[in-house]
mmCIF file of C-alpha atoms and ligand atoms in Angstrom:
data_model
loop_
_atom_site.group_PDB
_atom_site.id
_atom_site.type_symbol
_atom_site.label_atom_id
_atom_site.label_comp_id
_atom_site.label_asym_id
_atom_site.label_seq_id
_atom_site.Cartn_x
_atom_site.Cartn_y
_atom_site.Cartn_z
ATOM 1 C CA UNK A 1 0.000 0.000 0.000
ATOM 2 C CA UNK A 2 1.239 3.468 -0.760
ATOM 3 C CA UNK A 3 1.386 6.332 1.646
ATOM 4 C CA UNK A 4 -0.373 9.507 0.547
ATOM 5 C CA UNK A 5 3.026 11.203 0.514
ATOM 6 C CA UNK A 6 4.033 9.393 -2.734
ATOM 7 C CA UNK A 7 5.811 11.992 -4.852
ATOM 8 C CA UNK A 8 3.765 12.985 -7.831
ATOM 9 C CA UNK A 9 5.509 15.500 -10.004
ATOM 10 C CA UNK A 10 8.321 14.616 -12.401
ATOM 11 C CA UNK A 11 10.713 16.710 -10.311
ATOM 12 C CA UNK A 12 9.817 14.800 -7.182
ATOM 13 C CA UNK A 13 9.929 11.446 -8.913
ATOM 14 C CA UNK A 14 13.408 12.160 -10.198
ATOM 15 C CA UNK A 15 14.661 13.923 -7.076
ATOM 16 C CA UNK A 16 17.557 11.482 -6.758
ATOM 17 C CA UNK A 17 18.590 11.914 -10.380
ATOM 18 C CA UNK A 18 19.193 15.646 -10.851
ATOM 19 C CA UNK A 19 20.992 15.304 -14.203
ATOM 20 C CA UNK A 20 18.241 13.142 -15.687
ATOM 21 C CA UNK A 21 15.603 15.474 -14.301
ATOM 22 C CA UNK A 22 17.256 18.481 -15.924
ATOM 23 C CA UNK A 23 17.507 16.820 -19.372
ATOM 24 C CA UNK A 24 13.856 15.841 -19.292
ATOM 25 C CA UNK A 25 12.450 19.135 -18.067
ATOM 26 C CA UNK A 26 14.655 21.088 -20.503
ATOM 27 C CA UNK A 27 13.429 18.837 -23.318
ATOM 28 C CA UNK A 28 9.830 19.511 -22.318
ATOM 29 C CA UNK A 29 10.397 23.289 -22.338
ATOM 30 C CA UNK A 30 12.111 23.123 -25.737
ATOM 31 C CA UNK A 31 9.190 21.012 -26.978
ATOM 32 C CA UNK A 32 6.751 23.685 -25.781
ATOM 33 C CA UNK A 33 8.723 26.329 -27.642
ATOM 34 C CA UNK A 34 8.485 24.275 -30.834
ATOM 35 C CA UNK A 35 4.745 23.867 -30.443
ATOM 36 C CA UNK A 36 4.346 27.621 -30.040
ATOM 37 C CA UNK A 37 6.847 28.356 -32.802
ATOM 38 C CA UNK A 38 9.012 30.530 -30.560
ATOM 39 C CA UNK A 39 12.754 30.252 -29.849
ATOM 40 C CA UNK A 40 13.557 27.806 -27.047
ATOM 41 C CA UNK A 41 15.541 30.494 -25.259
ATOM 42 C CA UNK A 42 12.235 32.111 -24.313
ATOM 43 C CA UNK A 43 11.990 29.191 -21.909
ATOM 44 C CA UNK A 44 15.629 29.534 -20.918
ATOM 45 C CA UNK A 45 16.735 26.370 -22.738
ATOM 46 C CA UNK A 46 18.483 25.433 -25.991
ATOM 47 C CA UNK A 47 16.381 24.178 -28.887
ATOM 48 C CA UNK A 48 18.642 21.106 -29.001
ATOM 49 C CA UNK A 49 17.395 20.084 -25.544
ATOM 50 C CA UNK A 50 14.526 18.464 -27.413
ATOM 51 C CA UNK A 51 14.925 15.448 -29.651
ATOM 52 C CA UNK A 52 12.573 12.833 -31.060
ATOM 53 C CA UNK A 53 14.385 9.585 -30.257
ATOM 54 C CA UNK A 54 15.596 8.695 -26.784
ATOM 55 C CA UNK A 55 17.313 5.743 -25.198
ATOM 56 C CA UNK A 56 17.158 5.319 -21.419
ATOM 57 C CA UNK A 57 19.593 2.826 -19.982
ATOM 58 C CA UNK A 58 20.276 1.561 -16.506
ATOM 59 C CA UNK A 59 20.418 -1.763 -14.745
ATOM 60 C CA UNK A 60 17.112 -3.422 -13.837
ATOM 61 C CA UNK A 61 15.568 -1.547 -10.946
ATOM 62 C CA UNK A 62 17.448 1.660 -11.643
ATOM 63 C CA UNK A 63 14.201 3.341 -12.523
ATOM 64 C CA UNK A 64 14.902 3.700 -16.234
ATOM 65 C CA UNK A 65 11.279 3.053 -17.151
ATOM 66 C CA UNK A 66 10.078 5.499 -14.496
ATOM 67 C CA UNK A 67 12.315 8.096 -16.071
ATOM 68 C CA UNK A 68 10.955 7.275 -19.530
ATOM 69 C CA UNK A 69 7.375 7.649 -18.324
ATOM 70 C CA UNK A 70 8.346 10.886 -16.577
ATOM 71 C CA UNK A 71 9.535 12.265 -19.913
ATOM 72 C CA UNK A 72 6.194 11.350 -21.454
ATOM 73 C CA UNK A 73 4.383 13.196 -18.644
ATOM 74 C CA UNK A 74 6.583 16.266 -18.960
ATOM 75 C CA UNK A 75 5.839 16.395 -22.710
ATOM 76 C CA UNK A 76 2.056 16.148 -22.516
ATOM 77 C CA UNK A 77 1.609 18.080 -19.240
ATOM 78 C CA UNK A 78 -0.628 21.142 -19.530
ATOM 79 C CA UNK A 79 0.608 23.058 -16.486
ATOM 80 C CA UNK A 80 1.948 26.374 -17.820
ATOM 81 C CA UNK A 81 4.775 26.628 -15.261
ATOM 82 C CA UNK A 82 5.959 23.139 -14.435
ATOM 83 C CA UNK A 83 6.158 20.467 -17.156
ATOM 84 C CA UNK A 84 5.315 17.148 -15.505
ATOM 85 C CA UNK A 85 3.469 18.864 -12.645
ATOM 86 C CA UNK A 86 1.822 15.600 -11.629
ATOM 87 C CA UNK A 87 -1.452 17.382 -10.884
ATOM 88 C CA UNK A 88 -3.000 18.074 -14.285
ATOM 89 C CA UNK A 89 -5.273 15.568 -15.971
ATOM 90 C CA UNK A 90 -2.665 14.670 -18.582
ATOM 91 C CA UNK A 91 0.085 13.997 -16.030
ATOM 92 C CA UNK A 92 -2.220 11.856 -13.964
ATOM 93 C CA UNK A 93 -3.337 9.892 -17.009
ATOM 94 C CA UNK A 94 0.284 9.213 -18.001
ATOM 95 C CA UNK A 95 1.181 7.993 -14.519
ATOM 96 C CA UNK A 96 -1.936 5.786 -14.539
ATOM 97 C CA UNK A 97 -0.922 4.398 -17.906
ATOM 98 C CA UNK A 98 -4.160 5.620 -19.471
ATOM 99 C CA UNK A 99 -3.192 8.630 -21.606
ATOM 100 C CA UNK A 100 -4.493 8.356 -25.168
ATOM 101 C CA UNK A 101 -1.375 9.876 -26.718
ATOM 102 C CA UNK A 102 1.143 7.943 -24.673
ATOM 103 C CA UNK A 103 1.725 4.365 -25.724
ATOM 104 C CA UNK A 104 3.636 2.421 -23.115
ATOM 105 C CA UNK A 105 4.730 -1.002 -24.267
ATOM 106 C CA UNK A 106 6.046 -3.607 -21.855
ATOM 107 C CA UNK A 107 6.980 -6.533 -24.097
ATOM 108 C CA UNK A 108 5.805 -9.887 -22.842
ATOM 109 C CA UNK A 109 7.863 -12.001 -25.164
ATOM 110 C CA UNK A 110 11.492 -12.925 -24.551
ATOM 111 C CA UNK A 111 12.408 -11.813 -28.040
ATOM 112 C CA UNK A 112 10.477 -8.991 -29.662
ATOM 113 C CA UNK A 113 9.527 -10.028 -33.172
ATOM 114 C CA UNK A 114 9.198 -7.954 -36.326
ATOM 115 C CA UNK A 115 5.462 -8.564 -36.139
ATOM 116 C CA UNK A 116 5.172 -7.006 -32.676
ATOM 117 C CA UNK A 117 7.004 -3.959 -33.962
ATOM 118 C CA UNK A 118 4.453 -3.374 -36.728
ATOM 119 C CA UNK A 119 1.880 -2.227 -34.191
ATOM 120 C CA UNK A 120 4.398 0.074 -32.516
ATOM 121 C CA UNK A 121 5.350 1.604 -35.839
ATOM 122 C CA UNK A 122 1.656 2.210 -36.603
ATOM 123 C CA UNK A 123 1.159 3.755 -33.153
ATOM 124 C CA UNK A 124 4.143 6.000 -33.692
ATOM 125 C CA UNK A 125 2.810 7.131 -37.060
ATOM 126 C CA UNK A 126 -0.646 8.181 -35.932
ATOM 127 C CA UNK A 127 -1.390 11.775 -34.952
ATOM 128 C CA UNK A 128 -1.793 12.745 -31.309
ATOM 129 C CA UNK A 129 -5.386 13.488 -30.316
ATOM 130 C CA UNK A 130 -5.368 15.681 -27.212
ATOM 131 C CA UNK A 131 -1.690 16.561 -26.761
ATOM 132 C CA UNK A 132 0.784 18.153 -29.130
ATOM 133 C CA UNK A 133 2.903 14.997 -28.962
ATOM 134 C CA UNK A 134 2.480 11.303 -29.379
ATOM 135 C CA UNK A 135 4.910 9.490 -27.088
ATOM 136 C CA UNK A 136 5.794 5.833 -27.549
ATOM 137 C CA UNK A 137 7.727 4.188 -24.709
ATOM 138 C CA UNK A 138 9.165 0.742 -25.415
ATOM 139 C CA UNK A 139 10.585 -1.094 -22.414
ATOM 140 C CA UNK A 140 13.101 -3.921 -22.600
ATOM 141 C CA UNK A 141 14.248 -2.861 -26.046
ATOM 142 C CA UNK A 142 17.225 -5.173 -25.524
ATOM 143 C CA UNK A 143 14.804 -7.943 -26.457
ATOM 144 C CA UNK A 144 14.373 -6.672 -30.014
ATOM 145 C CA UNK A 145 15.366 -9.289 -32.540
ATOM 146 C CA UNK A 146 17.787 -8.036 -35.194
ATOM 147 C CA UNK A 147 14.914 -7.942 -37.665
ATOM 148 C CA UNK A 148 12.698 -6.016 -35.257
ATOM 149 C CA UNK A 149 15.488 -3.518 -34.519
ATOM 150 C CA UNK A 150 15.920 -2.983 -38.243
ATOM 151 C CA UNK A 151 12.223 -2.517 -38.838
ATOM 152 C CA UNK A 152 12.186 0.101 -36.090
ATOM 153 C CA UNK A 153 15.216 1.906 -37.443
ATOM 154 C CA UNK A 154 13.420 4.099 -39.937
ATOM 155 C CA UNK A 155 10.903 5.288 -37.343
ATOM 156 C CA UNK A 156 13.681 6.084 -34.883
ATOM 157 C CA UNK A 157 15.767 7.768 -37.559
ATOM 158 C CA UNK A 158 13.025 9.992 -38.874
ATOM 159 C CA UNK A 159 10.114 9.942 -36.476
ATOM 160 C CA UNK A 160 6.909 11.636 -37.626
ATOM 161 C CA UNK A 161 7.064 15.329 -36.597
ATOM 162 C CA UNK A 162 4.653 14.854 -33.686
ATOM 163 C CA UNK A 163 6.147 11.685 -32.348
ATOM 164 C CA UNK A 164 8.663 11.006 -29.615
ATOM 165 C CA UNK A 165 10.103 7.505 -29.263
ATOM 166 C CA UNK A 166 11.592 6.427 -25.956
ATOM 167 C CA UNK A 167 13.436 3.118 -25.755
ATOM 168 C CA UNK A 168 14.605 1.487 -22.504
ATOM 169 C CA UNK A 169 17.411 -1.062 -22.184
ATOM 170 C CA UNK A 170 19.869 -2.264 -19.525
ATOM 171 C CA UNK A 171 22.903 -0.748 -21.251
ATOM 172 C CA UNK A 172 24.280 0.378 -24.593
ATOM 173 C CA UNK A 173 26.468 -2.709 -24.736
ATOM 174 C CA UNK A 174 26.089 -4.130 -28.276
ATOM 175 C CA UNK A 175 25.016 -7.385 -26.588
ATOM 176 C CA UNK A 176 22.107 -5.495 -25.042
ATOM 177 C CA UNK A 177 21.208 -3.024 -27.686
ATOM 178 C CA UNK A 178 21.445 -2.493 -31.424
ATOM 179 C CA UNK A 179 24.423 -0.262 -32.214
ATOM 180 C CA UNK A 180 22.632 1.342 -35.154
ATOM 181 C CA UNK A 181 19.562 2.184 -33.109
ATOM 182 C CA UNK A 182 21.783 3.497 -30.331
ATOM 183 C CA UNK A 183 23.490 5.914 -32.715
ATOM 184 C CA UNK A 184 20.125 7.431 -33.679
ATOM 185 C CA UNK A 185 18.967 8.124 -30.114
ATOM 186 C CA UNK A 186 19.854 10.567 -27.382
ATOM 187 C CA UNK A 187 21.199 8.478 -24.559
ATOM 188 C CA UNK A 188 20.252 9.066 -20.916
ATOM 189 C CA UNK A 189 21.898 6.920 -18.281
ATOM 190 C CA UNK A 190 19.766 6.291 -15.206
ATOM 191 C CA UNK A 191 21.981 5.230 -12.343
ATOM 192 C CA UNK A 192 21.023 2.756 -9.640
ATOM 193 C CA UNK A 193 19.835 4.542 -6.504
ATOM 194 C CA UNK A 194 22.001 4.205 -3.387
ATOM 195 C CA UNK A 195 21.066 2.019 -0.439
ATOM 196 C CA UNK A 196 20.130 5.097 1.575
ATOM 197 C CA UNK A 197 17.952 6.452 -1.233
ATOM 198 C CA UNK A 198 16.047 3.182 -1.485
ATOM 199 C CA UNK A 199 15.668 2.998 2.281
ATOM 200 C CA UNK A 200 14.220 6.496 2.277
ATOM 201 C CA UNK A 201 11.786 5.691 -0.552
ATOM 202 C CA UNK A 202 10.568 2.538 1.223
ATOM 203 C CA UNK A 203 10.037 4.364 4.496
ATOM 204 C CA UNK A 204 8.287 7.315 2.849
ATOM 205 C CA UNK A 205 6.272 5.605 0.165
ATOM 206 C CA UNK A 206 5.676 2.092 1.455
ATOM 207 C CA UNK A 207 5.412 2.853 5.174
ATOM 208 C CA UNK A 208 8.186 0.338 5.870
ATOM 209 C CA UNK A 209 10.084 0.420 9.136
ATOM 210 C CA UNK A 210 13.667 1.698 8.926
ATOM 211 C CA UNK A 211 15.058 -1.790 9.675
ATOM 212 C CA UNK A 212 12.868 -3.564 7.083
ATOM 213 C CA UNK A 213 13.644 -0.871 4.542
ATOM 214 C CA UNK A 214 17.394 -1.179 5.040
ATOM 215 C CA UNK A 215 17.274 -4.942 4.782
ATOM 216 C CA UNK A 216 15.144 -4.815 1.619
ATOM 217 C CA UNK A 217 17.424 -2.180 0.054
ATOM 218 C CA UNK A 218 20.406 -4.388 0.557
ATOM 219 C CA UNK A 219 18.806 -7.788 -0.152
ATOM 220 C CA UNK A 220 17.290 -6.476 -3.401
ATOM 221 C CA UNK A 221 20.763 -5.408 -4.559
ATOM 222 C CA UNK A 222 19.363 -1.889 -4.714
ATOM 223 C CA UNK A 223 16.629 -2.840 -7.170
ATOM 224 C CA UNK A 224 13.830 -0.457 -6.329
ATOM 225 C CA UNK A 225 10.910 -2.497 -7.672
ATOM 226 C CA UNK A 226 12.172 -5.602 -5.981
ATOM 227 C CA UNK A 227 12.801 -3.802 -2.703
ATOM 228 C CA UNK A 228 9.197 -2.578 -2.748
ATOM 229 C CA UNK A 229 8.040 -6.165 -3.244
ATOM 230 C CA UNK A 230 10.208 -7.432 -0.422
ATOM 231 C CA UNK A 231 8.638 -5.080 2.098
ATOM 232 C CA UNK A 232 5.097 -5.629 0.790
ATOM 233 C CA UNK A 233 4.733 -9.182 -0.465
ATOM 234 C CA UNK A 234 4.670 -12.215 1.810
ATOM 235 C CA UNK A 235 5.218 -14.429 -1.226
ATOM 236 C CA UNK A 236 8.423 -12.600 -2.086
ATOM 237 C CA UNK A 237 9.644 -12.832 1.497
ATOM 238 C CA UNK A 238 8.844 -16.544 1.618
ATOM 239 C CA UNK A 239 10.651 -17.233 -1.652
ATOM 240 C CA UNK A 240 13.721 -15.418 -0.398
ATOM 241 C CA UNK A 241 13.792 -17.456 2.822
ATOM 242 C CA UNK A 242 13.352 -20.706 0.908
ATOM 243 C CA UNK A 243 16.086 -20.097 -1.625
ATOM 244 C CA UNK A 244 18.565 -18.944 1.016
ATOM 245 C CA UNK A 245 17.822 -21.984 3.175
ATOM 246 C CA UNK A 246 18.623 -24.172 0.180
ATOM 247 C CA UNK A 247 22.291 -23.420 0.857
ATOM 248 C CA UNK A 248 21.952 -25.227 4.182
ATOM 249 C CA UNK A 249 19.925 -28.118 2.754
ATOM 250 C CA UNK A 250 22.677 -28.837 0.241
ATOM 251 C CA UNK A 251 24.503 -30.531 3.102
ATOM 252 C CA UNK A 252 21.553 -32.796 3.827
ATOM 253 C CA UNK A 253 21.359 -35.248 0.959
ATOM 254 C CA UNK A 254 18.055 -35.522 -0.847
ATOM 255 C CA UNK A 255 16.439 -32.738 1.109
ATOM 256 C CA UNK A 256 17.955 -30.186 -1.264
ATOM 257 C CA UNK A 257 16.410 -31.831 -4.332
ATOM 258 C CA UNK A 258 13.039 -32.090 -2.609
ATOM 259 C CA UNK A 259 13.291 -28.445 -1.648
ATOM 260 C CA UNK A 260 13.900 -27.576 -5.312
ATOM 261 C CA UNK A 261 10.599 -29.193 -6.339
ATOM 262 C CA UNK A 262 8.784 -27.463 -3.534
ATOM 263 C CA UNK A 263 10.284 -24.209 -4.687
ATOM 264 C CA UNK A 264 9.863 -24.411 -8.471
ATOM 265 C CA UNK A 265 6.343 -25.865 -8.743
ATOM 266 C CA UNK A 266 4.533 -23.110 -6.787
ATOM 267 C CA UNK A 267 6.259 -20.430 -8.873
ATOM 268 C CA UNK A 268 4.771 -21.973 -12.012
ATOM 269 C CA UNK A 269 1.379 -22.267 -10.389
ATOM 270 C CA UNK A 270 1.458 -18.694 -9.163
ATOM 271 C CA UNK A 271 2.431 -17.356 -12.565
ATOM 272 C CA UNK A 272 -0.459 -19.247 -14.139
ATOM 273 C CA UNK A 273 -2.933 -17.952 -11.567
ATOM 274 C CA UNK A 274 -1.651 -14.406 -11.701
ATOM 275 C CA UNK A 275 -2.077 -14.330 -15.468
ATOM 276 C CA UNK A 276 -5.325 -16.263 -15.825
ATOM 277 C CA UNK A 277 -7.553 -13.237 -15.472
ATOM 278 C CA UNK A 278 -5.721 -11.151 -18.046
ATOM 279 C CA UNK A 279 -5.572 -14.157 -20.364
ATOM 280 C CA UNK A 280 -9.341 -14.584 -20.169
ATOM 281 C CA UNK A 281 -10.002 -10.913 -20.748
ATOM 282 C CA UNK A 282 -7.717 -10.896 -23.783
ATOM 283 C CA UNK A 283 -9.458 -13.914 -25.235
ATOM 284 C CA UNK A 284 -12.921 -12.433 -24.738
ATOM 285 C CA UNK A 285 -11.808 -9.177 -26.307
ATOM 286 C CA UNK A 286 -10.401 -11.011 -29.295
ATOM 287 C CA UNK A 287 -13.576 -13.037 -29.740
ATOM 288 C CA UNK A 288 -15.727 -9.935 -29.470
ATOM 289 C CA UNK A 289 -13.586 -8.055 -32.000
ATOM 290 C CA UNK A 290 -14.030 -10.911 -34.457
ATOM 291 C CA UNK A 291 -17.760 -11.216 -33.867
ATOM 292 C CA UNK A 292 -17.641 -14.762 -32.550
ATOM 293 C CA UNK A 293 -21.037 -16.444 -32.189
ATOM 294 C CA UNK A 294 -22.584 -14.393 -35.000
ATOM 295 C CA UNK A 295 -24.918 -15.927 -37.573
ATOM 296 C CA UNK A 296 -25.276 -15.589 -41.267
ATOM 297 C CA UNK A 297 -22.982 -15.133 -44.228
ATOM 298 C CA UNK A 298 -19.295 -15.056 -43.552
ATOM 299 C CA UNK A 299 -19.619 -16.588 -40.096
ATOM 300 C CA UNK A 300 -17.730 -19.696 -41.122
ATOM 301 C CA UNK A 301 -14.925 -17.648 -42.545
ATOM 302 C CA UNK A 302 -14.815 -15.637 -39.356
ATOM 303 C CA UNK A 303 -14.701 -18.791 -37.272
ATOM 304 C CA UNK A 304 -11.689 -19.986 -39.240
ATOM 305 C CA UNK A 305 -9.961 -16.627 -38.780
ATOM 306 C CA UNK A 306 -10.788 -16.734 -35.115
ATOM 307 C CA UNK A 307 -9.197 -20.121 -34.639
ATOM 308 C CA UNK A 308 -5.907 -18.904 -36.053
ATOM 309 C CA UNK A 309 -5.922 -15.740 -34.011
ATOM 310 C CA UNK A 310 -6.838 -17.569 -30.819
ATOM 311 C CA UNK A 311 -3.916 -19.879 -31.435
ATOM 312 C CA UNK A 312 -1.603 -16.887 -31.851
ATOM 313 C CA UNK A 313 -2.923 -15.314 -28.686
ATOM 314 C CA UNK A 314 -2.459 -18.528 -26.719
ATOM 315 C CA UNK A 315 1.094 -18.740 -27.941
ATOM 316 C CA UNK A 316 1.761 -15.179 -26.757
ATOM 317 C CA UNK A 317 0.171 -15.944 -23.410
ATOM 318 C CA UNK A 318 2.293 -19.050 -22.972
ATOM 319 C CA UNK A 319 5.404 -17.005 -23.725
ATOM 320 C CA UNK A 320 4.349 -14.433 -21.161
ATOM 321 C CA UNK A 321 3.907 -17.146 -18.557
ATOM 322 C CA UNK A 322 7.318 -18.614 -19.326
ATOM 323 C CA UNK A 323 8.834 -15.195 -18.993
ATOM 324 C CA UNK A 324 7.145 -14.542 -15.667
ATOM 325 C CA UNK A 325 8.340 -17.858 -14.240
ATOM 326 C CA UNK A 326 11.823 -17.230 -15.525
ATOM 327 C CA UNK A 327 11.927 -13.702 -14.091
ATOM 328 C CA UNK A 328 10.865 -14.862 -10.627
ATOM 329 C CA UNK A 329 13.317 -17.772 -10.608
ATOM 330 C CA UNK A 330 16.114 -15.599 -11.911
ATOM 331 C CA UNK A 331 15.650 -13.118 -9.078
ATOM 332 C CA UNK A 332 15.703 -15.959 -6.567
ATOM 333 C CA UNK A 333 18.933 -17.208 -8.088
ATOM 334 C CA UNK A 334 20.327 -13.724 -7.716
ATOM 335 C CA UNK A 335 19.479 -13.926 -3.991
ATOM 336 C CA UNK A 336 21.093 -17.334 -3.795
ATOM 337 C CA UNK A 337 24.193 -16.156 -5.557
ATOM 338 C CA UNK A 338 24.509 -13.147 -3.246
ATOM 339 C CA UNK A 339 24.574 -15.480 -0.251
ATOM 340 C CA UNK A 340 27.602 -17.358 -1.640
ATOM 341 C CA UNK A 341 29.179 -14.049 -2.483
ATOM 342 C CA UNK A 342 28.628 -12.952 1.126
ATOM 343 C CA UNK A 343 30.283 -16.198 2.249
ATOM 344 C CA UNK A 344 33.210 -15.561 -0.065
ATOM 345 C CA UNK A 345 33.612 -12.000 1.267
ATOM 346 C CA UNK A 346 33.656 -13.323 4.827
ATOM 347 C CA UNK A 347 36.065 -16.046 3.809
ATOM 348 C CA UNK A 348 38.621 -13.636 2.356
ATOM 349 C CA UNK A 349 38.004 -11.192 5.201
ATOM 350 C CA UNK A 350 36.827 -8.393 2.872
ATOM 351 C CA UNK A 351 35.341 -5.461 4.720
ATOM 352 C CA UNK A 352 32.116 -5.027 2.750
ATOM 353 C CA UNK A 353 28.453 -4.811 3.605
ATOM 354 C CA UNK A 354 26.717 -8.144 3.193
ATOM 355 C CA UNK A 355 23.816 -8.412 0.764
ATOM 356 C CA UNK A 356 21.890 -10.567 3.230
ATOM 357 C CA UNK A 357 22.891 -9.193 6.639
ATOM 358 C CA UNK A 358 20.113 -11.226 8.281
ATOM 359 C CA UNK A 359 21.776 -14.421 6.996
ATOM 360 C CA UNK A 360 25.254 -13.579 8.247
ATOM 361 C CA UNK A 361 25.250 -16.760 10.352
ATOM 362 C CA UNK A 362 24.583 -19.018 7.361
ATOM 363 C CA UNK A 363 27.107 -17.138 5.216
ATOM 364 C CA UNK A 364 29.757 -17.566 7.929
ATOM 365 C CA UNK A 365 28.876 -21.245 8.143
ATOM 366 C CA UNK A 366 29.332 -21.679 4.390
ATOM 367 C CA UNK A 367 32.620 -19.794 4.548
ATOM 368 C CA UNK A 368 33.826 -22.235 7.177
ATOM 369 C CA UNK A 369 32.657 -25.432 5.479
ATOM 370 C CA UNK A 370 33.539 -24.628 1.865
ATOM 371 C CA UNK A 371 37.014 -23.551 0.716
ATOM 372 C CA UNK A 372 37.298 -20.352 -1.336
ATOM 373 C CA UNK A 373 37.754 -22.216 -4.617
ATOM 374 C CA UNK A 374 34.634 -24.220 -3.791
ATOM 375 C CA UNK A 375 32.611 -21.058 -3.146
ATOM 376 C CA UNK A 376 33.656 -19.747 -6.540
ATOM 377 C CA UNK A 377 32.462 -23.019 -8.078
ATOM 378 C CA UNK A 378 29.132 -22.601 -6.269
ATOM 379 C CA UNK A 379 28.792 -19.129 -7.814
ATOM 380 C CA UNK A 380 29.609 -20.598 -11.230
ATOM 381 C CA UNK A 381 26.973 -23.291 -10.725
ATOM 382 C CA UNK A 382 24.339 -20.640 -10.005
ATOM 383 C CA UNK A 383 25.415 -18.530 -12.981
ATOM 384 C CA UNK A 384 25.172 -21.631 -15.153
ATOM 385 C CA UNK A 385 21.634 -22.315 -13.906
ATOM 386 C CA UNK A 386 20.600 -18.738 -14.729
ATOM 387 C CA UNK A 387 22.010 -19.144 -18.210
ATOM 388 C CA UNK A 388 20.128 -22.392 -18.708
ATOM 389 C CA UNK A 389 16.845 -20.781 -17.680
ATOM 390 C CA UNK A 390 17.554 -18.133 -20.306
ATOM 391 C CA UNK A 391 17.907 -20.939 -22.843
ATOM 392 C CA UNK A 392 14.542 -22.407 -21.844
ATOM 393 C CA UNK A 393 15.886 -25.464 -20.036
ATOM 394 C CA UNK A 394 13.018 -26.682 -17.785
ATOM 395 C CA UNK A 395 13.484 -24.982 -14.400
ATOM 396 C CA UNK A 396 13.481 -28.181 -12.358
ATOM 397 C CA UNK A 397 16.217 -29.671 -14.541
ATOM 398 C CA UNK A 398 18.344 -26.521 -14.326
ATOM 399 C CA UNK A 399 17.904 -26.243 -10.559
ATOM 400 C CA UNK A 400 18.680 -29.922 -9.950
ATOM 401 C CA UNK A 401 21.830 -29.599 -12.018
ATOM 402 C CA UNK A 402 22.827 -26.574 -9.972
ATOM 403 C CA UNK A 403 22.247 -28.344 -6.656
ATOM 404 C CA UNK A 404 24.321 -31.291 -7.877
ATOM 405 C CA UNK A 405 27.186 -28.984 -8.828
ATOM 406 C CA UNK A 406 27.019 -27.103 -5.554
ATOM 407 C CA UNK A 407 27.049 -30.352 -3.576
ATOM 408 C CA UNK A 408 30.172 -31.371 -5.434
ATOM 409 C CA UNK A 409 31.829 -27.996 -4.885
ATOM 410 C CA UNK A 410 30.872 -28.092 -1.220
ATOM 411 C CA UNK A 411 32.095 -31.696 -0.993
ATOM 412 C CA UNK A 412 28.749 -32.451 0.540
ATOM 413 C CA UNK A 413 28.064 -35.610 -1.453
HETATM 414 ZN ZN1 ZN B 1 0.959 18.188 -15.528
#
């Protein structure tokens, strides 16, 4: 639950990122000047502060998508003094993800196909209706297939005059993001907030206690979205406890493998349940749009068309479920890995803050039982499991393999 004190305006939302805030607000002022056909210096900014294609990068949890949405709000805001005021109807609609001229795409598929980009390109091409600008925000643009990146290139290179494209990706590393697309965009780096900043946000916005907030800030590896979950969601807390305890169970024969099943199966079930409502709604919408159940001429043809489209939709939904399961498991593996890293830090006597300070005892225990080289092998085993999940190896198989490797490294078998 959110406290009423949740910051609303763009300036407040980006309080911890002054450089990002300045670029966005300056861009919004320059955009206003263009709309009015006056020099940007009337607003005290350079005309070049505004550009049509943007790329926001930052590690997961850095708030890169928040920053991208903040830019959208600043552009369509109608407050005469403060672009992105947070109070006007347009700002509120953007922050509620319901503004007609702001298209915010969160890809559900692991790889964004050329076909998915066609809709985005159409969205980008259409005229804004209530605002001077049409803003298209595409998250996880690192998932664009080469073909999809190419198909997007022309739109990014020469966007329609009323359109602003905002792409989000983890980094500009060529592994993460198309070099050609990168060269056509203005790049804004959104840094990860500090532990203290996250603690403050959790206390102020989530009503967390100082102690819980500090623990969540550190256990989430300073991932803001994740930290919020850790203070609010029992499920997330339970998963964290279970995965960390796995490190202890590794020393107890079959118990570790049983624990893996008990851990993986509920994640799949939860993902299915969490998505079932949206899946149903999507299906009903699709059926309605195709006039399912109608009578008369053409109905048969429609029915055939419907079958194909339903199949496509189900495929998309399956992909979304796979992605959700993978994302949850990957975060748990990150927790798990941090515990072995904590153990390694203790083992070499490094003076660093632990990621899981509440599991210091277990980390110290691991450091005592497993030699340094073995701890490194444990970390490798976890990294390997994460890679396998990325390659669609069934989670149970990947996890069992990891436990086997860790047992070997820990000389527990
Ligand atoms: Zn506003």
